[in-house]
PDB file of C-alpha atoms in Angstrom:
ATOM      1  CA  MET A 238       0.000   0.000   0.000  1.00 66.00           C
ATOM      2  CA  PRO A 239       1.438   3.409  -0.928  1.00 74.00           C
ATOM      3  CA  PRO A 240       2.159   5.697   2.038  1.00 85.00           C
ATOM      4  CA  ALA A 241      -0.524   8.167   3.040  1.00 87.00           C
ATOM      5  CA  SER A 242       0.181  11.859   2.474  1.00 93.00           C
ATOM      6  CA  ASN A 243      -0.415  14.559   5.065  1.00 96.00           C
ATOM      7  CA  ILE A 244       0.093  18.291   4.475  1.00 97.00           C
ATOM      8  CA  LEU A 245       1.056  20.275   7.562  1.00 97.00           C
ATOM      9  CA  THR A 246       1.733  23.957   8.151  1.00 98.00           C
ATOM     10  CA  LEU A 247       4.402  24.367  10.817  1.00 98.00           C
ATOM     11  CA  HIS A 248       4.937  27.925  12.026  1.00 98.00           C
ATOM     12  CA  TYR A 249       7.929  29.490  13.710  1.00 98.00           C
ATOM     13  CA  THR A 250       8.651  32.802  15.420  1.00 98.00           C
ATOM     14  CA  PRO A 251      10.924  34.950  13.231  1.00 98.00           C
ATOM     15  CA  PRO A 252      13.665  35.676  12.472  1.00 98.00           C
ATOM     16  CA  TYR A 253      14.713  32.454  10.719  1.00 98.00           C
ATOM     17  CA  ASP A 254      17.885  32.480   8.617  1.00 98.00           C
ATOM     18  CA  TRP A 255      16.865  29.894   6.028  1.00 98.00           C
ATOM     19  CA  GLY A 256      19.770  30.784   3.745  1.00 97.00           C
ATOM     20  CA  ARG A 257      22.445  29.722   6.208  1.00 97.00           C
ATOM     21  CA  PHE A 258      20.380  26.779   7.471  1.00 97.00           C
ATOM     22  CA  ARG A 259      20.171  25.570   3.875  1.00 98.00           C
ATOM     23  CA  ALA A 260      23.865  26.232   3.178  1.00 96.00           C
ATOM     24  CA  PHE A 261      24.905  24.145   6.195  1.00 96.00           C
ATOM     25  CA  ILE A 262      22.803  21.206   5.002  1.00 98.00           C
ATOM     26  CA  GLU A 263      23.976  21.559   1.399  1.00 98.00           C
ATOM     27  CA  LYS A 264      27.607  20.991   2.399  1.00 96.00           C
ATOM     28  CA  ARG A 265      26.617  17.872   4.361  1.00 97.00           C
ATOM     29  CA  LEU A 266      23.746  16.520   2.243  1.00 98.00           C
ATOM     30  CA  ILE A 267      23.544  12.720   2.279  1.00 98.00           C
ATOM     31  CA  HIS A 268      22.169  11.678  -1.093  1.00 96.00           C
ATOM     32  CA  GLY A 269      19.848   8.735  -0.692  1.00 94.00           C
ATOM     33  CA  ILE A 270      18.238   9.934   2.526  1.00 98.00           C
ATOM     34  CA  GLU A 271      18.109  13.733   2.033  1.00 98.00           C
ATOM     35  CA  TRP A 272      17.128  16.149  -0.727  1.00 98.00           C
ATOM     36  CA  LEU A 273      17.358  19.905  -1.015  1.00 98.00           C
ATOM     37  CA  ASP A 274      16.471  22.782  -3.332  1.00 98.00           C
ATOM     38  CA  ASP A 275      16.402  26.554  -2.986  1.00 98.00           C
ATOM     39  CA  HIS A 276      13.322  26.604  -0.776  1.00 98.00           C
ATOM     40  CA  SER A 277      12.843  23.106   0.649  1.00 98.00           C
ATOM     41  CA  TYR A 278      14.528  20.302   2.522  1.00 98.00           C
ATOM     42  CA  GLY A 279      13.387  16.722   2.863  1.00 98.00           C
ATOM     43  CA  ARG A 280      14.513  13.322   4.024  1.00 98.00           C
ATOM     44  CA  THR A 281      13.489   9.779   4.833  1.00 98.00           C
ATOM     45  CA  PHE A 282      12.989   8.717   8.422  1.00 98.00           C
ATOM     46  CA  ARG A 283      12.189   5.855  10.717  1.00 97.00           C
ATOM     47  CA  LEU A 284      10.280   6.356  13.962  1.00 94.00           C
ATOM     48  CA  HIS A 285       9.758   3.157  15.957  1.00 90.00           C
ATOM     49  CA  GLU A 286       7.939   0.866  13.493  1.00 89.00           C
ATOM     50  CA  THR A 287       7.040   3.614  11.036  1.00 95.00           C
ATOM     51  CA  SER A 288       9.108   4.503   7.968  1.00 96.00           C
ATOM     52  CA  GLY A 289       8.373   7.483   5.789  1.00 97.00           C
ATOM     53  CA  CYS A 290       9.660  10.742   4.369  1.00 98.00           C
ATOM     54  CA  PHE A 291       8.902  14.436   4.491  1.00 98.00           C
ATOM     55  CA  THR A 292       9.577  17.504   2.401  1.00 98.00           C
ATOM     56  CA  ALA A 293       9.420  20.901   4.117  1.00 98.00           C
ATOM     57  CA  ARG A 294       9.065  23.978   1.914  1.00 98.00           C
ATOM     58  CA  HIS A 295       9.946  27.325   3.462  1.00 98.00           C
ATOM     59  CA  HIS A 296       7.243  29.986   3.139  1.00 98.00           C
ATOM     60  CA  ALA A 297       8.825  33.093   4.616  1.00 98.00           C
ATOM     61  CA  PRO A 298       5.802  35.458   4.286  1.00 98.00           C
ATOM     62  CA  ASP A 299       3.818  33.258   6.682  1.00 98.00           C
ATOM     63  CA  HIS A 300       6.818  32.418   8.909  1.00 98.00           C
ATOM     64  CA  ALA A 301       6.124  28.753   8.251  1.00 98.00           C
ATOM     65  CA  PHE A 302       7.114  25.568   6.495  1.00 98.00           C
ATOM     66  CA  ILE A 303       4.571  23.687   4.412  1.00 98.00           C
ATOM     67  CA  VAL A 304       5.419  20.069   5.109  1.00 98.00           C
ATOM     68  CA  LYS A 305       4.330  17.009   3.152  1.00 98.00           C
ATOM     69  CA  VAL A 306       4.657  13.860   5.250  1.00 98.00           C
ATOM     70  CA  GLU A 307       4.354  10.467   3.588  1.00 97.00           C
ATOM     71  CA  ALA A 308       3.902   7.611   6.046  1.00 95.00           C
ATOM     72  CA  ASN A 309       1.349   4.997   6.956  1.00 91.00           C
ATOM     73  CA  CYS A 310       0.708   5.658  10.613  1.00 90.00           C
ATOM     74  CA  ASP A 311      -2.006   6.448  13.127  1.00 89.00           C
ATOM     75  CA  PRO A 312      -2.630   9.996  14.442  1.00 90.00           C
ATOM     76  CA  SER A 313      -0.495   9.488  17.561  1.00 91.00           C
ATOM     77  CA  ALA A 314       2.504   8.436  15.454  1.00 94.00           C
ATOM     78  CA  LEU A 315       1.936  11.393  13.107  1.00 96.00           C
ATOM     79  CA  ALA A 316       2.012  13.695  16.132  1.00 96.00           C
ATOM     80  CA  LEU A 317       5.416  12.280  17.164  1.00 97.00           C
ATOM     81  CA  ILE A 318       6.704  12.601  13.593  1.00 97.00           C
ATOM     82  CA  THR A 319       5.558  16.224  13.500  1.00 98.00           C
ATOM     83  CA  THR A 320       7.298  16.940  16.795  1.00 98.00           C
ATOM     84  CA  ASN A 321      10.529  15.504  15.416  1.00 98.00           C
ATOM     85  CA  ILE A 322      10.253  17.486  12.184  1.00 98.00           C
ATOM     86  CA  ARG A 323       9.935  20.635  14.273  1.00 98.00           C
ATOM     87  CA  ARG A 324      13.133  19.625  16.094  1.00 98.00           C
ATOM     88  CA  VAL A 325      14.965  18.827  12.832  1.00 98.00           C
ATOM     89  CA  LEU A 326      14.059  22.261  11.427  1.00 98.00           C
ATOM     90  CA  ASP A 327      14.593  23.951  14.826  1.00 98.00           C
ATOM     91  CA  LEU A 328      11.187  25.611  14.644  1.00 98.00           C
ATOM     92  CA  ASN A 329      10.703  26.006  18.394  1.00 98.00           C
ATOM     93  CA  ALA A 330      13.716  28.254  18.965  1.00 98.00           C
ATOM     94  CA  GLU A 331      12.887  31.729  20.268  1.00 97.00           C
ATOM     95  CA  SER A 332      15.357  33.493  18.011  1.00 97.00           C
ATOM     96  CA  ARG A 333      14.784  37.003  19.324  1.00 97.00           C
ATOM     97  CA  LEU A 334      15.513  35.873  22.881  1.00 97.00           C
ATOM     98  CA  ILE A 335      18.559  33.849  21.840  1.00 97.00           C
ATOM     99  CA  ASP A 336      19.905  36.654  19.640  1.00 97.00           C
ATOM    100  CA  GLN A 337      19.481  39.232  22.384  1.00 96.00           C
ATOM    101  CA  HIS A 338      21.338  37.041  24.871  1.00 94.00           C
ATOM    102  CA  LEU A 339      24.238  36.338  22.493  1.00 94.00           C
ATOM    103  CA  GLN A 340      24.578  39.958  21.423  1.00 93.00           C
ATOM    104  CA  ASN A 341      24.543  41.159  25.019  1.00 91.00           C
ATOM    105  CA  SER A 342      26.998  38.486  26.178  1.00 89.00           C
ATOM    106  CA  TYR A 343      29.636  38.442  23.427  1.00 88.00           C
ATOM    107  CA  PRO A 344      31.294  41.231  21.417  1.00 86.00           C
ATOM    108  CA  PHE A 345      30.084  40.319  17.921  1.00 87.00           C
ATOM    109  CA  GLY A 346      29.255  43.913  17.010  1.00 84.00           C
ATOM    110  CA  ASN A 347      27.986  44.270  13.454  1.00 88.00           C
ATOM    111  CA  ARG A 348      29.214  40.768  12.597  1.00 89.00           C
ATOM    112  CA  PHE A 349      26.294  39.146  14.426  1.00 93.00           C
ATOM    113  CA  LEU A 350      23.933  36.979  12.338  1.00 95.00           C
ATOM    114  CA  PRO A 351      20.298  37.116  13.517  1.00 96.00           C
ATOM    115  CA  GLY A 352      17.894  34.208  13.265  1.00 97.00           C
ATOM    116  CA  ILE A 353      20.422  31.373  13.392  1.00 97.00           C
ATOM    117  CA  ARG A 354      18.773  27.933  13.539  1.00 98.00           C
ATOM    118  CA  ILE A 355      20.448  24.555  13.989  1.00 98.00           C
ATOM    119  CA  PRO A 356      19.867  21.832  11.359  1.00 98.00           C
ATOM    120  CA  ARG A 357      19.391  18.586  13.229  1.00 98.00           C
ATOM    121  CA  CYS A 358      19.589  14.899  12.388  1.00 98.00           C
ATOM    122  CA  TRP A 359      16.558  12.668  12.763  1.00 98.00           C
ATOM    123  CA  GLY A 360      17.917  11.070  15.941  1.00 96.00           C
ATOM    124  CA  VAL A 361      20.866  10.768  18.287  1.00 97.00           C
ATOM    125  CA  PHE A 362      22.198   7.528  16.785  1.00 98.00           C
ATOM    126  CA  GLU A 363      22.441   9.061  13.326  1.00 98.00           C
ATOM    127  CA  ALA A 364      24.094  12.152  14.794  1.00 98.00           C
ATOM    128  CA  GLY A 365      26.576   9.963  16.675  1.00 98.00           C
ATOM    129  CA  VAL A 366      27.528   7.932  13.599  1.00 98.00           C
ATOM    130  CA  ARG A 367      27.912  11.071  11.503  1.00 98.00           C
ATOM    131  CA  ALA A 368      30.107  12.570  14.229  1.00 97.00           C
ATOM    132  CA  ILE A 369      32.371   9.509  14.314  1.00 97.00           C
ATOM    133  CA  LEU A 370      32.695   9.611  10.527  1.00 97.00           C
ATOM    134  CA  GLY A 371      33.602  13.296  10.863  1.00 95.00           C
ATOM    135  CA  GLN A 372      36.417  12.829  13.370  1.00 93.00           C
ATOM    136  CA  GLN A 373      39.649  14.461  12.160  1.00 90.00           C
ATOM    137  CA  VAL A 374      38.519  14.788   8.526  1.00 93.00           C
ATOM    138  CA  SER A 375      37.028  17.590   6.458  1.00 94.00           C
ATOM    139  CA  VAL A 376      33.299  18.140   6.078  1.00 94.00           C
ATOM    140  CA  ALA A 377      33.535  16.971   2.451  1.00 96.00           C
ATOM    141  CA  ALA A 378      35.332  13.769   3.440  1.00 97.00           C
ATOM    142  CA  ALA A 379      32.883  13.022   6.256  1.00 97.00           C
ATOM    143  CA  THR A 380      29.941  13.596   3.917  1.00 98.00           C
ATOM    144  CA  ALA A 381      31.422  11.257   1.312  1.00 98.00           C
ATOM    145  CA  LEU A 382      31.943   8.545   3.936  1.00 98.00           C
ATOM    146  CA  THR A 383      28.377   8.906   5.199  1.00 98.00           C
ATOM    147  CA  ARG A 384      26.999   8.655   1.666  1.00 98.00           C
ATOM    148  CA  VAL A 385      28.833   5.352   1.160  1.00 98.00           C
ATOM    149  CA  LEU A 386      27.575   4.071   4.510  1.00 98.00           C
ATOM    150  CA  VAL A 387      23.976   4.887   3.580  1.00 98.00           C
ATOM    151  CA  SER A 388      24.211   3.393   0.095  1.00 97.00           C
ATOM    152  CA  GLN A 389      25.746   0.147   1.394  1.00 97.00           C
ATOM    153  CA  TYR A 390      23.868  -0.363   4.664  1.00 98.00           C
ATOM    154  CA  GLY A 391      20.718   1.741   4.513  1.00 98.00           C
ATOM    155  CA  GLU A 392      17.473  -0.141   4.002  1.00 97.00           C
ATOM    156  CA  ALA A 393      15.771   0.704   0.718  1.00 97.00           C
ATOM    157  CA  TYR A 394      12.790   3.034   0.875  1.00 96.00           C
ATOM    158  CA  GLY A 395      11.352   3.386  -2.610  1.00 95.00           C
ATOM    159  CA  ASP A 396      14.103   4.977  -4.687  1.00 95.00           C
ATOM    160  CA  ALA A 397      15.808   6.238  -1.524  1.00 97.00           C
ATOM    161  CA  HIS A 398      17.256   4.743   1.646  1.00 98.00           C
ATOM    162  CA  LEU A 399      16.749   4.921   5.390  1.00 98.00           C
ATOM    163  CA  PHE A 400      19.686   5.680   7.648  1.00 98.00           C
ATOM    164  CA  PRO A 401      21.251   2.384   8.803  1.00 98.00           C
ATOM    165  CA  THR A 402      19.890   1.069  12.095  1.00 97.00           C
ATOM    166  CA  PRO A 403      21.936   0.090  15.157  1.00 98.00           C
ATOM    167  CA  HIS A 404      20.990  -3.535  14.452  1.00 97.00           C
ATOM    168  CA  ILE A 405      22.606  -3.365  11.001  1.00 97.00           C
ATOM    169  CA  LEU A 406      25.740  -1.443  12.008  1.00 98.00           C
ATOM    170  CA  ALA A 407      26.420  -3.456  15.155  1.00 97.00           C
ATOM    171  CA  ASN A 408      27.320  -6.428  12.951  1.00 92.00           C
ATOM    172  CA  ALA A 409      28.615  -4.675   9.834  1.00 95.00           C
ATOM    173  CA  ALA A 410      32.217  -5.172   8.735  1.00 94.00           C
ATOM    174  CA  LEU A 411      32.183  -1.787   6.948  1.00 96.00           C
ATOM    175  CA  HIS A 412      34.717  -3.023   4.381  1.00 95.00           C
ATOM    176  CA  GLU A 413      33.336  -0.505   1.883  1.00 94.00           C
ATOM    177  CA  ILE A 414      34.131   2.447   4.153  1.00 95.00           C
ATOM    178  CA  ARG A 415      37.680   3.815   3.930  1.00 94.00           C
ATOM    179  CA  LEU A 416      38.051   4.399   7.640  1.00 95.00           C
ATOM    180  CA  PRO A 417      40.614   3.465  10.305  1.00 95.00           C
ATOM    181  CA  ALA A 418      39.758   0.242  12.104  1.00 95.00           C
ATOM    182  CA  ARG A 419      39.364   2.032  15.423  1.00 96.00           C
ATOM    183  CA  ARG A 420      36.612   4.250  13.998  1.00 97.00           C
ATOM    184  CA  LYS A 421      34.826   1.278  12.495  1.00 97.00           C
ATOM    185  CA  ALA A 422      35.003  -0.327  15.922  1.00 97.00           C
ATOM    186  CA  ALA A 423      33.603   2.851  17.512  1.00 97.00           C
ATOM    187  CA  ILE A 424      30.589   2.732  15.181  1.00 98.00           C
ATOM    188  CA  ALA A 425      30.000  -0.937  16.023  1.00 97.00           C
ATOM    189  CA  GLN A 426      30.319  -0.239  19.770  1.00 97.00           C
ATOM    190  CA  LEU A 427      27.914   2.690  19.574  1.00 98.00           C
ATOM    191  CA  ALA A 428      25.419   0.582  17.619  1.00 98.00           C
ATOM    192  CA  SER A 429      25.652  -2.284  20.112  1.00 98.00           C
ATOM    193  CA  PHE A 430      25.252   0.096  23.034  1.00 98.00           C
ATOM    194  CA  CYS A 431      22.182   1.728  21.462  1.00 97.00           C
ATOM    195  CA  LEU A 432      20.679  -1.714  20.824  1.00 97.00           C
ATOM    196  CA  ALA A 433      21.140  -2.662  24.470  1.00 96.00           C
ATOM    197  CA  HIS A 434      20.088   0.769  25.773  1.00 96.00           C
ATOM    198  CA  PRO A 435      17.633   2.267  23.257  1.00 92.00           C
ATOM    199  CA  GLU A 436      16.763   5.182  25.561  1.00 92.00           C
ATOM    200  CA  ALA A 437      20.379   6.094  26.273  1.00 92.00           C
ATOM    201  CA  VAL A 438      21.470   9.692  25.704  1.00 95.00           C
ATOM    202  CA  PRO A 439      24.834  10.830  24.274  1.00 97.00           C
ATOM    203  CA  LYS A 440      26.278  11.717  27.693  1.00 96.00           C
ATOM    204  CA  GLN A 441      26.160   7.968  28.414  1.00 96.00           C
ATOM    205  CA  TRP A 442      28.386   7.167  25.427  1.00 97.00           C
ATOM    206  CA  GLN A 443      31.589   8.593  26.851  1.00 92.00           C
ATOM    207  CA  HIS A 444      32.816   5.276  28.240  1.00 94.00           C
ATOM    208  CA  LEU A 445      32.796   3.790  24.726  1.00 97.00           C
ATOM    209  CA  LYS A 446      36.230   3.559  23.131  1.00 95.00           C
ATOM    210  CA  GLY A 447      36.673   5.981  20.265  1.00 94.00           C
ATOM    211  CA  ILE A 448      33.903   8.339  21.411  1.00 96.00           C
ATOM    212  CA  GLY A 449      35.206  11.457  23.084  1.00 94.00           C
ATOM    213  CA  PRO A 450      33.724  14.750  24.283  1.00 94.00           C
ATOM    214  CA  TRP A 451      33.510  16.338  20.796  1.00 93.00           C
ATOM    215  CA  THR A 452      31.526  13.402  19.401  1.00 95.00           C
ATOM    216  CA  VAL A 453      29.194  13.382  22.394  1.00 97.00           C
ATOM    217  CA  ASP A 454      28.639  17.135  22.237  1.00 96.00           C
ATOM    218  CA  TYR A 455      28.032  17.071  18.475  1.00 96.00           C
ATOM    219  CA  ALA A 456      25.389  14.377  18.977  1.00 97.00           C
ATOM    220  CA  ARG A 457      23.831  16.407  21.777  1.00 97.00           C
ATOM    221  CA  ILE A 458      23.545  19.472  19.528  1.00 97.00           C
ATOM    222  CA  ARG A 459      22.446  17.833  16.266  1.00 98.00           C
ATOM    223  CA  GLY A 460      20.763  14.744  17.691  1.00 97.00           C
ATOM    224  CA  GLU A 461      19.195  15.673  21.011  1.00 96.00           C
ATOM    225  CA  GLY A 462      18.706  19.315  20.181  1.00 96.00           C
ATOM    226  CA  ALA A 463      20.485  20.517  23.343  1.00 96.00           C
ATOM    227  CA  PRO A 464      20.635  24.344  23.274  1.00 97.00           C
ATOM    228  CA  ASP A 465      23.530  24.837  25.701  1.00 95.00           C
ATOM    229  CA  VAL A 466      26.519  22.965  24.243  1.00 95.00           C
ATOM    230  CA  PHE A 467      29.470  25.190  23.294  1.00 94.00           C
ATOM    231  CA  LEU A 468      32.002  23.264  21.188  1.00 92.00           C
ATOM    232  CA  ALA A 469      35.005  25.174  22.515  1.00 87.00           C
ATOM    233  CA  GLY A 470      37.420  22.470  21.360  1.00 85.00           C
ATOM    234  CA  ASP A 471      36.170  22.393  17.771  1.00 89.00           C
ATOM    235  CA  LEU A 472      38.872  23.443  15.295  1.00 88.00           C
ATOM    236  CA  GLY A 473      36.506  25.637  13.286  1.00 88.00           C
ATOM    237  CA  VAL A 474      35.249  27.362  16.433  1.00 91.00           C
ATOM    238  CA  ARG A 475      38.786  28.018  17.693  1.00 90.00           C
ATOM    239  CA  ARG A 476      39.839  29.375  14.309  1.00 89.00           C
ATOM    240  CA  LYS A 477      36.865  31.704  14.101  1.00 89.00           C
ATOM    241  CA  LEU A 478      37.386  32.973  17.663  1.00 89.00           C
ATOM    242  CA  THR A 479      40.967  33.843  16.706  1.00 88.00           C
ATOM    243  CA  GLN A 480      39.962  35.526  13.448  1.00 86.00           C
ATOM    244  CA  LEU A 481      37.336  37.637  15.187  1.00 83.00           C
ATOM    245  CA  SER A 482      39.526  38.324  18.259  1.00 84.00           C
ATOM    246  CA  LEU A 483      36.720  37.015  20.459  1.00 83.00           C
ATOM    247  CA  ASP A 484      37.705  35.922  23.956  1.00 81.00           C
ATOM    248  CA  ILE A 485      35.064  33.471  25.173  1.00 83.00           C
ATOM    249  CA  ASP A 486      35.692  31.546  28.382  1.00 78.00           C
ATOM    250  CA  SER A 487      34.989  27.892  27.573  1.00 72.00           C
ATOM    251  CA  SER A 488      34.618  27.095  31.286  1.00 72.00           C
ATOM    252  CA  ASP A 489      31.552  29.327  31.586  1.00 75.00           C
ATOM    253  CA  ILE A 490      28.054  27.876  31.424  1.00 71.00           C
ATOM    254  CA  HIS A 491      26.627  29.041  28.108  1.00 82.00           C
ATOM    255  CA  GLN A 492      22.840  29.103  28.195  1.00 90.00           C
ATOM    256  CA  TRP A 493      22.688  29.158  24.396  1.00 95.00           C
ATOM    257  CA  GLY A 494      26.073  27.572  23.725  1.00 95.00           C
ATOM    258  CA  SER A 495      24.829  25.506  20.785  1.00 96.00           C
ATOM    259  CA  TYR A 496      23.658  28.685  19.055  1.00 97.00           C
ATOM    260  CA  LEU A 497      26.949  30.384  19.890  1.00 95.00           C
ATOM    261  CA  THR A 498      28.740  27.459  18.218  1.00 95.00           C
ATOM    262  CA  PHE A 499      26.597  27.743  15.100  1.00 96.00           C
ATOM    263  CA  GLN A 500      26.920  31.531  15.088  1.00 94.00           C
ATOM    264  CA  LEU A 501      30.660  30.993  14.723  1.00 93.00           C
ATOM    265  CA  TRP A 502      30.292  28.197  12.155  1.00 91.00           C
ATOM    266  CA  TYR A 503      27.806  30.193  10.098  1.00 88.00           C
ATOM    267  CA  LEU A 504      30.121  33.203  10.029  1.00 81.00           C
ATOM    268  CA  GLU A 505      32.228  31.077   7.682  1.00 62.00           C
ATOM    269  CA  THR A 506      29.237  30.381   5.415  1.00 51.00           C
ATOM    270  CA  PRO A 507      28.347  33.224   3.011  1.00 46.00           C
ATOM    271  CA  THR A 508      24.815  33.305   1.634  1.00 47.00           C
ATOM    272  CA  ASP A 509      22.977  35.411  -0.911  1.00 40.00           C
ATOM    273  CA  GLU A 510      19.528  34.520   0.439  1.00 37.00           C
TER     274      GLU A 510
END
């Protein structure tokens, strides 16, 4: 039976910098599970026993995304899917409040970018795997590795794929992935741990070999949606702090640290939109 279609209108409180949100995804787009054009983003997903896909089209005049969800599910499952789409698109962020805090707390001056939102993965396991694949390599290299992983181990969904499950990756040799053995082992360990502890959160991964603080924090930001994680040790963040002569104490508690991190990352991403 073909999946049922549902059209949703998901509003947000402006500002929303779609141009930089889109540019971040474009550099990391995983063909096979994600698609992107000038005004929309979509992907496949799995939520418990439900598989499906969505495409969200930005409609700036209404401060909303028009979202087409294709999945065979009951209303309660659709409600959970909708909640996760809102998290993926970061629609619940109160940008004015966040922007005011960051501008008042850090000397960005006229370099500040209003309306920053954080593009998120569908879940913490995907974010964790993508973080491991991104350890000590460029964004382009990490994206290429993830694309191979999806094409080789992702379950088919029509003409697309689903992101590989913990069950699949816990037992995968990953011969097709040009990756050091220790990182392959880290993916297998993470998958096994998530199988045994499906409700575990990234902070509980730190005892796993090959998963350090950066990987955990990345998964917290892009998987959990944690707002307060400042990636002080990230190479791109350190470089941007130096370029901008910003002195930010990494030992402080940063209420909106995740948005501070992306503010610095996005400053490296020009956009014409």
